[in-house]
Amino acid sequence: MDQQTDAVSLFAAQTRPLCDLSDSSFPSVLYGWDDESLSLGSDATHYGFVQRGSVSLKWGGHEFRLTAGMYFGVPGECRIEGSGSGFVASRIGYRGLFQLGGPIESTGRLRYIDGCSDTLLIGPAVKGDPCLNLLHIPPHTQQTAHTHPTVRFGMIVGGQGVCRSPNQAWALQPGMIFSIRPEGIHSFNTTHDPLLVIAWHPDSDCGPTHGDHPMINRTVIDGVSAAQRQRNREAFCTPADARS
């Protein structure tokens, strides 16, 4: 049964759209699937995670076999078939890179709040683009109540925990799909078991830019990186130069 709080909506894995934000500033749709085929449209990039079973991902005349713990990013029309369950977050109007990965690790690579950790599974191709993340919450964690500036879609993929909002608390089990509204106050908490979460963001505030990325930063001309040379030119560029 679907459950909703003032900040968080929880859904069982079902093969259907679960949350439609196609009219928002970051147009997005949250889908579940559970032992049924799911077809996804050409007007979006689709980020997904396989929670259970083994499925076939069909895209562009190719077929990829994905098993539990694997994730994907697929631009354009695709179809998921097979015996399994998971979720998909579709970012409408954005064309990302085709990516497959996994299985996920049991903890994250980066430090997060309150002793938690996270891994950037699919990073933004350019600063501002969507991203897919793994979040690990250790046992005996009382996470600080917090908000996010944009919606969060995701799935509980391991362990046990409790999600708290100012007014309610819900037990979290693997297979639950969630949506957290922008600026919704919430926290994920654990007792004896850890909690493992896949979380999708429709945007990002870090990532590569045209003037700051590994290729240009590590290209050196006469002892100076190409990125620094570009910044130097921009610093001395007058408004008239910029228009020419």
PDB file of C-alpha atoms in Angstrom:
ATOM      1  CA  MET A   1       0.000   0.000   0.000  1.00  0.00           C
ATOM      2  CA  ASP A   2       1.216   3.492  -0.783  1.00  0.00           C
ATOM      3  CA  GLN A   3       1.976   5.605   2.288  1.00  0.00           C
ATOM      4  CA  GLN A   4       2.401   9.375   2.430  1.00  0.00           C
ATOM      5  CA  THR A   5       3.629  11.856   5.010  1.00  0.00           C
ATOM      6  CA  ASP A   6       4.024  15.616   4.789  1.00  0.00           C
ATOM      7  CA  ALA A   7       7.540  15.152   3.391  1.00  0.00           C
ATOM      8  CA  VAL A   8       7.859  11.555   2.222  1.00  0.00           C
ATOM      9  CA  SER A   9       5.801   9.214   0.040  1.00  0.00           C
ATOM     10  CA  LEU A  10       6.466   5.461   0.218  1.00  0.00           C
ATOM     11  CA  PHE A  11       5.401   2.966  -2.433  1.00  0.00           C
ATOM     12  CA  ALA A  12       5.443  -0.779  -2.874  1.00  0.00           C
ATOM     13  CA  ALA A  13       7.180  -1.997  -6.022  1.00  0.00           C
ATOM     14  CA  GLN A  14       4.484  -1.977  -8.701  1.00  0.00           C
ATOM     15  CA  THR A  15       4.799  -1.735 -12.468  1.00  0.00           C
ATOM     16  CA  ARG A  16       3.392   1.736 -12.995  1.00  0.00           C
ATOM     17  CA  PRO A  17       4.205   5.437 -12.603  1.00  0.00           C
ATOM     18  CA  LEU A  18       4.344   6.198  -8.895  1.00  0.00           C
ATOM     19  CA  CYS A  19       5.014   9.949  -8.839  1.00  0.00           C
ATOM     20  CA  ASP A  20       4.574  12.290 -11.805  1.00  0.00           C
ATOM     21  CA  LEU A  21       6.420  15.604 -11.576  1.00  0.00           C
ATOM     22  CA  SER A  22       6.535  16.224 -15.311  1.00  0.00           C
ATOM     23  CA  ASP A  23       5.254  19.787 -14.799  1.00  0.00           C
ATOM     24  CA  SER A  24       7.935  20.733 -12.235  1.00  0.00           C
ATOM     25  CA  SER A  25      11.072  22.827 -12.755  1.00  0.00           C
ATOM     26  CA  PHE A  26      13.015  19.544 -13.119  1.00  0.00           C
ATOM     27  CA  PRO A  27      10.461  17.414 -15.028  1.00  0.00           C
ATOM     28  CA  SER A  28      10.688  13.881 -13.664  1.00  0.00           C
ATOM     29  CA  VAL A  29       8.636  10.705 -13.239  1.00  0.00           C
ATOM     30  CA  LEU A  30       9.174   7.897 -10.720  1.00  0.00           C
ATOM     31  CA  TYR A  31       8.345   4.336 -11.838  1.00  0.00           C
ATOM     32  CA  GLY A  32       8.357   0.946 -10.170  1.00  0.00           C
ATOM     33  CA  TRP A  33       8.409  -2.462 -11.748  1.00  0.00           C
ATOM     34  CA  ASP A  34       7.693  -5.909 -10.305  1.00  0.00           C
ATOM     35  CA  ASP A  35       7.792  -9.042 -12.496  1.00  0.00           C
ATOM     36  CA  GLU A  36       6.230  -7.174 -15.412  1.00  0.00           C
ATOM     37  CA  SER A  37       7.628  -5.402 -18.468  1.00  0.00           C
ATOM     38  CA  LEU A  38       8.141  -1.642 -18.274  1.00  0.00           C
ATOM     39  CA  SER A  39       8.463   0.518 -21.396  1.00  0.00           C
ATOM     40  CA  LEU A  40      10.065   3.943 -21.047  1.00  0.00           C
ATOM     41  CA  GLY A  41       9.771   6.852 -23.456  1.00  0.00           C
ATOM     42  CA  SER A  42      12.133   8.575 -25.856  1.00  0.00           C
ATOM     43  CA  ASP A  43      11.865  12.023 -24.275  1.00  0.00           C
ATOM     44  CA  ALA A  44      13.907  11.319 -21.120  1.00  0.00           C
ATOM     45  CA  THR A  45      16.998   9.734 -19.621  1.00  0.00           C
ATOM     46  CA  HIS A  46      16.079   6.840 -17.336  1.00  0.00           C
ATOM     47  CA  TYR A  47      18.040   5.991 -14.179  1.00  0.00           C
ATOM     48  CA  GLY A  48      17.231   2.664 -12.556  1.00  0.00           C
ATOM     49  CA  PHE A  49      18.215   0.001 -10.062  1.00  0.00           C
ATOM     50  CA  VAL A  50      17.517  -3.745  -9.985  1.00  0.00           C
ATOM     51  CA  GLN A  51      16.489  -4.717  -6.459  1.00  0.00           C
ATOM     52  CA  ARG A  52      15.590  -8.354  -7.078  1.00  0.00           C
ATOM     53  CA  GLY A  53      15.874 -10.985  -9.780  1.00  0.00           C
ATOM     54  CA  SER A  54      17.314 -10.810 -13.285  1.00  0.00           C
ATOM     55  CA  VAL A  55      16.011  -8.583 -16.069  1.00  0.00           C
ATOM     56  CA  SER A  56      16.729  -7.755 -19.677  1.00  0.00           C
ATOM     57  CA  LEU A  57      17.308  -4.113 -20.603  1.00  0.00           C
ATOM     58  CA  LYS A  58      16.560  -3.481 -24.287  1.00  0.00           C
ATOM     59  CA  TRP A  59      17.855  -0.267 -25.846  1.00  0.00           C
ATOM     60  CA  GLY A  60      18.845   0.786 -29.331  1.00  0.00           C
ATOM     61  CA  GLY A  61      18.774  -2.710 -30.782  1.00  0.00           C
ATOM     62  CA  HIS A  62      20.926  -4.080 -27.935  1.00  0.00           C
ATOM     63  CA  GLU A  63      20.001  -6.301 -25.002  1.00  0.00           C
ATOM     64  CA  PHE A  64      21.760  -6.243 -21.629  1.00  0.00           C
ATOM     65  CA  ARG A  65      21.263  -8.717 -18.777  1.00  0.00           C
ATOM     66  CA  LEU A  66      21.083  -7.039 -15.369  1.00  0.00           C
ATOM     67  CA  THR A  67      20.993  -8.819 -12.023  1.00  0.00           C
ATOM     68  CA  ALA A  68      20.201  -7.701  -8.477  1.00  0.00           C
ATOM     69  CA  GLY A  69      22.427  -4.857  -7.303  1.00  0.00           C
ATOM     70  CA  MET A  70      23.054  -3.417 -10.773  1.00  0.00           C
ATOM     71  CA  TYR A  71      22.069   0.062 -11.963  1.00  0.00           C
ATOM     72  CA  PHE A  72      21.756   1.906 -15.254  1.00  0.00           C
ATOM     73  CA  GLY A  73      21.377   5.231 -17.011  1.00  0.00           C
ATOM     74  CA  VAL A  74      19.690   5.047 -20.427  1.00  0.00           C
ATOM     75  CA  PRO A  75      18.941   7.982 -22.753  1.00  0.00           C
ATOM     76  CA  GLY A  76      15.793   7.561 -24.787  1.00  0.00           C
ATOM     77  CA  GLU A  77      13.364   4.745 -25.429  1.00  0.00           C
ATOM     78  CA  CYS A  78      14.042   1.432 -23.662  1.00  0.00           C
ATOM     79  CA  ARG A  79      12.253  -1.566 -22.171  1.00  0.00           C
ATOM     80  CA  ILE A  80      12.790  -3.680 -19.051  1.00  0.00           C
ATOM     81  CA  GLU A  81      11.662  -7.315 -19.198  1.00  0.00           C
ATOM     82  CA  GLY A  82      12.070 -10.346 -16.968  1.00  0.00           C
ATOM     83  CA  SER A  83      11.481 -11.629 -13.479  1.00  0.00           C
ATOM     84  CA  GLY A  84      12.610  -8.976 -11.045  1.00  0.00           C
ATOM     85  CA  SER A  85      11.791  -5.686  -9.362  1.00  0.00           C
ATOM     86  CA  GLY A  86      13.257  -2.236  -9.032  1.00  0.00           C
ATOM     87  CA  PHE A  87      12.669   1.437  -9.689  1.00  0.00           C
ATOM     88  CA  VAL A  88      13.340   4.001 -12.413  1.00  0.00           C
ATOM     89  CA  ALA A  89      13.665   7.782 -12.172  1.00  0.00           C
ATOM     90  CA  SER A  90      13.143   9.452 -15.549  1.00  0.00           C
ATOM     91  CA  ARG A  91      14.437  12.977 -16.155  1.00  0.00           C
ATOM     92  CA  ILE A  92      12.284  14.380 -18.948  1.00  0.00           C
ATOM     93  CA  GLY A  93      13.904  16.629 -21.541  1.00  0.00           C
ATOM     94  CA  TYR A  94      17.455  15.650 -20.639  1.00  0.00           C
ATOM     95  CA  ARG A  95      19.754  13.386 -22.652  1.00  0.00           C
ATOM     96  CA  GLY A  96      22.431  11.717 -20.559  1.00  0.00           C
ATOM     97  CA  LEU A  97      25.040   9.059 -21.246  1.00  0.00           C
ATOM     98  CA  PHE A  98      24.338   5.331 -21.503  1.00  0.00           C
ATOM     99  CA  GLN A  99      25.851   3.686 -18.412  1.00  0.00           C
ATOM    100  CA  LEU A 100      25.652   0.330 -16.631  1.00  0.00           C
ATOM    101  CA  GLY A 101      27.199  -0.516 -13.275  1.00  0.00           C
ATOM    102  CA  GLY A 102      27.195  -2.687 -10.209  1.00  0.00           C
ATOM    103  CA  PRO A 103      26.725  -4.658  -8.188  1.00  0.00           C
ATOM    104  CA  ILE A 104      26.765  -1.974  -5.511  1.00  0.00           C
ATOM    105  CA  GLU A 105      29.141  -2.089  -2.541  1.00  0.00           C
ATOM    106  CA  SER A 106      28.031  -2.445   1.075  1.00  0.00           C
ATOM    107  CA  THR A 107      29.247   1.036   2.125  1.00  0.00           C
ATOM    108  CA  GLY A 108      29.899   4.367   0.445  1.00  0.00           C
ATOM    109  CA  ARG A 109      33.211   5.863  -0.696  1.00  0.00           C
ATOM    110  CA  LEU A 110      32.491   9.424   0.515  1.00  0.00           C
ATOM    111  CA  ARG A 111      31.771  10.823   3.966  1.00  0.00           C
ATOM    112  CA  TYR A 112      28.232  12.010   4.623  1.00  0.00           C
ATOM    113  CA  ILE A 113      26.435  13.454   7.649  1.00  0.00           C
ATOM    114  CA  ASP A 114      26.264  11.669  11.035  1.00  0.00           C
ATOM    115  CA  GLY A 115      28.811   8.969  10.160  1.00  0.00           C
ATOM    116  CA  CYS A 116      26.961   7.885   7.010  1.00  0.00           C
ATOM    117  CA  SER A 117      28.684   7.389   3.655  1.00  0.00           C
ATOM    118  CA  ASP A 118      27.716   7.612   0.000  1.00  0.00           C
ATOM    119  CA  THR A 119      28.968   6.773  -3.483  1.00  0.00           C
ATOM    120  CA  LEU A 120      28.248   8.701  -6.664  1.00  0.00           C
ATOM    121  CA  LEU A 121      27.192   5.783  -8.869  1.00  0.00           C
ATOM    122  CA  ILE A 122      26.297   7.816 -11.966  1.00  0.00           C
ATOM    123  CA  GLY A 123      27.749  11.300 -11.838  1.00  0.00           C
ATOM    124  CA  PRO A 124      26.675  14.410 -13.745  1.00  0.00           C
ATOM    125  CA  ALA A 125      28.243  14.570 -17.207  1.00  0.00           C
ATOM    126  CA  VAL A 126      28.216  18.346 -16.783  1.00  0.00           C
ATOM    127  CA  LYS A 127      27.679  20.346 -13.591  1.00  0.00           C
ATOM    128  CA  GLY A 128      23.945  20.635 -12.989  1.00  0.00           C
ATOM    129  CA  ASP A 129      22.995  17.288 -14.547  1.00  0.00           C
ATOM    130  CA  PRO A 130      21.154  14.486 -12.659  1.00  0.00           C
ATOM    131  CA  CYS A 131      22.989  11.892 -10.569  1.00  0.00           C
ATOM    132  CA  LEU A 132      22.402   8.503  -8.942  1.00  0.00           C
ATOM    133  CA  ASN A 133      23.791   7.749  -5.486  1.00  0.00           C
ATOM    134  CA  LEU A 134      24.281   4.948  -2.965  1.00  0.00           C
ATOM    135  CA  LEU A 135      23.712   5.917   0.681  1.00  0.00           C
ATOM    136  CA  HIS A 136      24.880   3.759   3.623  1.00  0.00           C
ATOM    137  CA  ILE A 137      23.544   4.436   7.115  1.00  0.00           C
ATOM    138  CA  PRO A 138      25.389   2.467   9.837  1.00  0.00           C
ATOM    139  CA  PRO A 139      23.666   0.769  12.778  1.00  0.00           C
ATOM    140  CA  HIS A 140      22.650   2.966  15.725  1.00  0.00           C
ATOM    141  CA  THR A 141      22.424   6.153  13.640  1.00  0.00           C
ATOM    142  CA  GLN A 142      20.043   8.960  14.518  1.00  0.00           C
ATOM    143  CA  GLN A 143      20.358  11.093  11.416  1.00  0.00           C
ATOM    144  CA  THR A 144      20.025  14.854  11.780  1.00  0.00           C
ATOM    145  CA  ALA A 145      16.722  16.082  10.354  1.00  0.00           C
ATOM    146  CA  HIS A 146      17.411  17.822   7.051  1.00  0.00           C
ATOM    147  CA  THR A 147      15.986  18.934   3.710  1.00  0.00           C
ATOM    148  CA  HIS A 148      16.993  18.893   0.033  1.00  0.00           C
ATOM    149  CA  PRO A 149      16.346  21.738  -2.422  1.00  0.00           C
ATOM    150  CA  THR A 150      14.950  19.403  -5.111  1.00  0.00           C
ATOM    151  CA  VAL A 151      12.955  16.169  -5.157  1.00  0.00           C
ATOM    152  CA  ARG A 152      14.601  12.860  -4.245  1.00  0.00           C
ATOM    153  CA  PHE A 153      13.486   9.542  -5.734  1.00  0.00           C
ATOM    154  CA  GLY A 154      14.900   6.232  -4.563  1.00  0.00           C
ATOM    155  CA  MET A 155      14.601   2.774  -3.097  1.00  0.00           C
ATOM    156  CA  ILE A 156      15.487   0.941   0.115  1.00  0.00           C
ATOM    157  CA  VAL A 157      17.796  -1.854  -1.048  1.00  0.00           C
ATOM    158  CA  GLY A 158      19.201  -3.370   2.150  1.00  0.00           C
ATOM    159  CA  GLY A 159      18.897  -3.494   5.923  1.00  0.00           C
ATOM    160  CA  GLN A 160      16.246  -1.990   8.166  1.00  0.00           C
ATOM    161  CA  GLY A 161      15.474   1.485   9.422  1.00  0.00           C
ATOM    162  CA  VAL A 162      12.925   4.180  10.128  1.00  0.00           C
ATOM    163  CA  CYS A 163      12.135   7.317   8.152  1.00  0.00           C
ATOM    164  CA  ARG A 164      10.968  10.214  10.322  1.00  0.00           C
ATOM    165  CA  SER A 165       9.271  13.444   9.325  1.00  0.00           C
ATOM    166  CA  PRO A 166       8.012  16.107  11.745  1.00  0.00           C
ATOM    167  CA  ASN A 167       4.658  14.334  12.061  1.00  0.00           C
ATOM    168  CA  GLN A 168       5.152  10.629  11.321  1.00  0.00           C
ATOM    169  CA  ALA A 169       7.564   7.709  11.298  1.00  0.00           C
ATOM    170  CA  TRP A 170       7.594   4.727   8.917  1.00  0.00           C
ATOM    171  CA  ALA A 171       9.456   1.432   9.104  1.00  0.00           C
ATOM    172  CA  LEU A 172      11.725   0.925   6.079  1.00  0.00           C
ATOM    173  CA  GLN A 173      12.210  -2.463   4.408  1.00  0.00           C
ATOM    174  CA  PRO A 174      14.109  -3.507   1.258  1.00  0.00           C
ATOM    175  CA  GLY A 175      11.986  -3.038  -1.847  1.00  0.00           C
ATOM    176  CA  MET A 176      10.228   0.127  -0.686  1.00  0.00           C
ATOM    177  CA  ILE A 177      10.323   2.993  -3.204  1.00  0.00           C
ATOM    178  CA  PHE A 178      10.202   6.596  -1.994  1.00  0.00           C
ATOM    179  CA  SER A 179       9.775  10.188  -3.057  1.00  0.00           C
ATOM    180  CA  ILE A 180      10.872  13.094  -0.854  1.00  0.00           C
ATOM    181  CA  ARG A 181       9.410  16.443  -1.802  1.00  0.00           C
ATOM    182  CA  PRO A 182      11.658  19.529  -2.106  1.00  0.00           C
ATOM    183  CA  GLU A 183      12.388  21.121   1.284  1.00  0.00           C
ATOM    184  CA  GLY A 184      10.626  18.258   3.089  1.00  0.00           C
ATOM    185  CA  ILE A 185      12.126  17.705   6.550  1.00  0.00           C
ATOM    186  CA  HIS A 186      13.107  14.070   7.115  1.00  0.00           C
ATOM    187  CA  SER A 187      15.743  11.717   8.528  1.00  0.00           C
ATOM    188  CA  PHE A 188      16.723   8.057   8.106  1.00  0.00           C
ATOM    189  CA  ASN A 189      17.472   6.242  11.357  1.00  0.00           C
ATOM    190  CA  THR A 190      18.709   2.777  12.343  1.00  0.00           C
ATOM    191  CA  THR A 191      18.958   0.550  15.395  1.00  0.00           C
ATOM    192  CA  HIS A 192      20.802  -2.789  15.168  1.00  0.00           C
ATOM    193  CA  ASP A 193      20.982  -3.075  11.372  1.00  0.00           C
ATOM    194  CA  PRO A 194      22.476  -0.779   8.739  1.00  0.00           C
ATOM    195  CA  LEU A 195      20.363   0.740   5.985  1.00  0.00           C
ATOM    196  CA  LEU A 196      21.291   0.864   2.306  1.00  0.00           C
ATOM    197  CA  VAL A 197      19.511   3.325   0.019  1.00  0.00           C
ATOM    198  CA  ILE A 198      19.677   4.244  -3.669  1.00  0.00           C
ATOM    199  CA  ALA A 199      18.877   7.945  -4.125  1.00  0.00           C
ATOM    200  CA  TRP A 200      18.392   9.878  -7.375  1.00  0.00           C
ATOM    201  CA  HIS A 201      18.744  13.649  -7.701  1.00  0.00           C
ATOM    202  CA  PRO A 202      17.310  15.544 -10.710  1.00  0.00           C
ATOM    203  CA  ASP A 203      20.156  18.074 -10.591  1.00  0.00           C
ATOM    204  CA  SER A 204      23.600  18.659  -9.101  1.00  0.00           C
ATOM    205  CA  ASP A 205      25.677  21.584  -7.862  1.00  0.00           C
ATOM    206  CA  CYS A 206      29.071  20.088  -8.665  1.00  0.00           C
ATOM    207  CA  GLY A 207      30.654  18.272 -11.578  1.00  0.00           C
ATOM    208  CA  PRO A 208      32.732  19.022 -14.668  1.00  0.00           C
ATOM    209  CA  THR A 209      32.449  22.342 -16.488  1.00  0.00           C
ATOM    210  CA  HIS A 210      33.986  23.527 -19.771  1.00  0.00           C
ATOM    211  CA  GLY A 211      36.699  25.300 -17.786  1.00  0.00           C
ATOM    212  CA  ASP A 212      37.240  22.691 -15.080  1.00  0.00           C
ATOM    213  CA  HIS A 213      37.524  19.026 -15.996  1.00  0.00           C
ATOM    214  CA  PRO A 214      40.355  16.443 -15.888  1.00  0.00           C
ATOM    215  CA  MET A 215      41.247  16.649 -19.576  1.00  0.00           C
ATOM    216  CA  ILE A 216      41.775  20.408 -19.725  1.00  0.00           C
ATOM    217  CA  ASN A 217      43.200  20.658 -16.189  1.00  0.00           C
ATOM    218  CA  ARG A 218      45.907  18.076 -16.943  1.00  0.00           C
ATOM    219  CA  THR A 219      46.850  19.419 -20.365  1.00  0.00           C
ATOM    220  CA  VAL A 220      50.014  21.485 -19.840  1.00  0.00           C
ATOM    221  CA  ILE A 221      51.341  24.036 -22.334  1.00  0.00           C
ATOM    222  CA  ASP A 222      54.688  25.706 -21.516  1.00  0.00           C
ATOM    223  CA  GLY A 223      54.319  24.667 -17.901  1.00  0.00           C
ATOM    224  CA  VAL A 224      50.780  26.038 -17.490  1.00  0.00           C
ATOM    225  CA  SER A 225      47.590  23.985 -17.605  1.00  0.00           C
ATOM    226  CA  ALA A 226      45.205  24.715 -20.454  1.00  0.00           C
ATOM    227  CA  ALA A 227      42.503  25.462 -17.884  1.00  0.00           C
ATOM    228  CA  GLN A 228      44.638  28.146 -16.225  1.00  0.00           C
ATOM    229  CA  ARG A 229      45.574  29.622 -19.604  1.00  0.00           C
ATOM    230  CA  GLN A 230      41.874  29.900 -20.409  1.00  0.00           C
ATOM    231  CA  ARG A 231      41.174  31.596 -17.072  1.00  0.00           C
ATOM    232  CA  ASN A 232      44.047  34.009 -17.675  1.00  0.00           C
ATOM    233  CA  ARG A 233      42.646  34.981 -21.076  1.00  0.00           C
ATOM    234  CA  GLU A 234      39.185  35.504 -19.601  1.00  0.00           C
ATOM    235  CA  ALA A 235      40.603  37.676 -16.797  1.00  0.00           C
ATOM    236  CA  PHE A 236      42.174  40.056 -19.308  1.00  0.00           C
ATOM    237  CA  CYS A 237      39.285  39.965 -21.770  1.00  0.00           C
ATOM    238  CA  THR A 238      37.456  43.305 -22.069  1.00  0.00           C
ATOM    239  CA  PRO A 239      33.712  43.526 -22.813  1.00  0.00           C
ATOM    240  CA  ALA A 240      34.607  44.575 -26.364  1.00  0.00           C
ATOM    241  CA  ASP A 241      36.850  41.502 -26.721  1.00  0.00           C
ATOM    242  CA  ALA A 242      34.047  39.256 -25.510  1.00  0.00           C
ATOM    243  CA  ARG A 243      31.707  40.664 -28.186  1.00  0.00           C
ATOM    244  CA  SER A 244      34.227  40.219 -31.014  1.00  0.00           C
TER     245      SER A 244
END
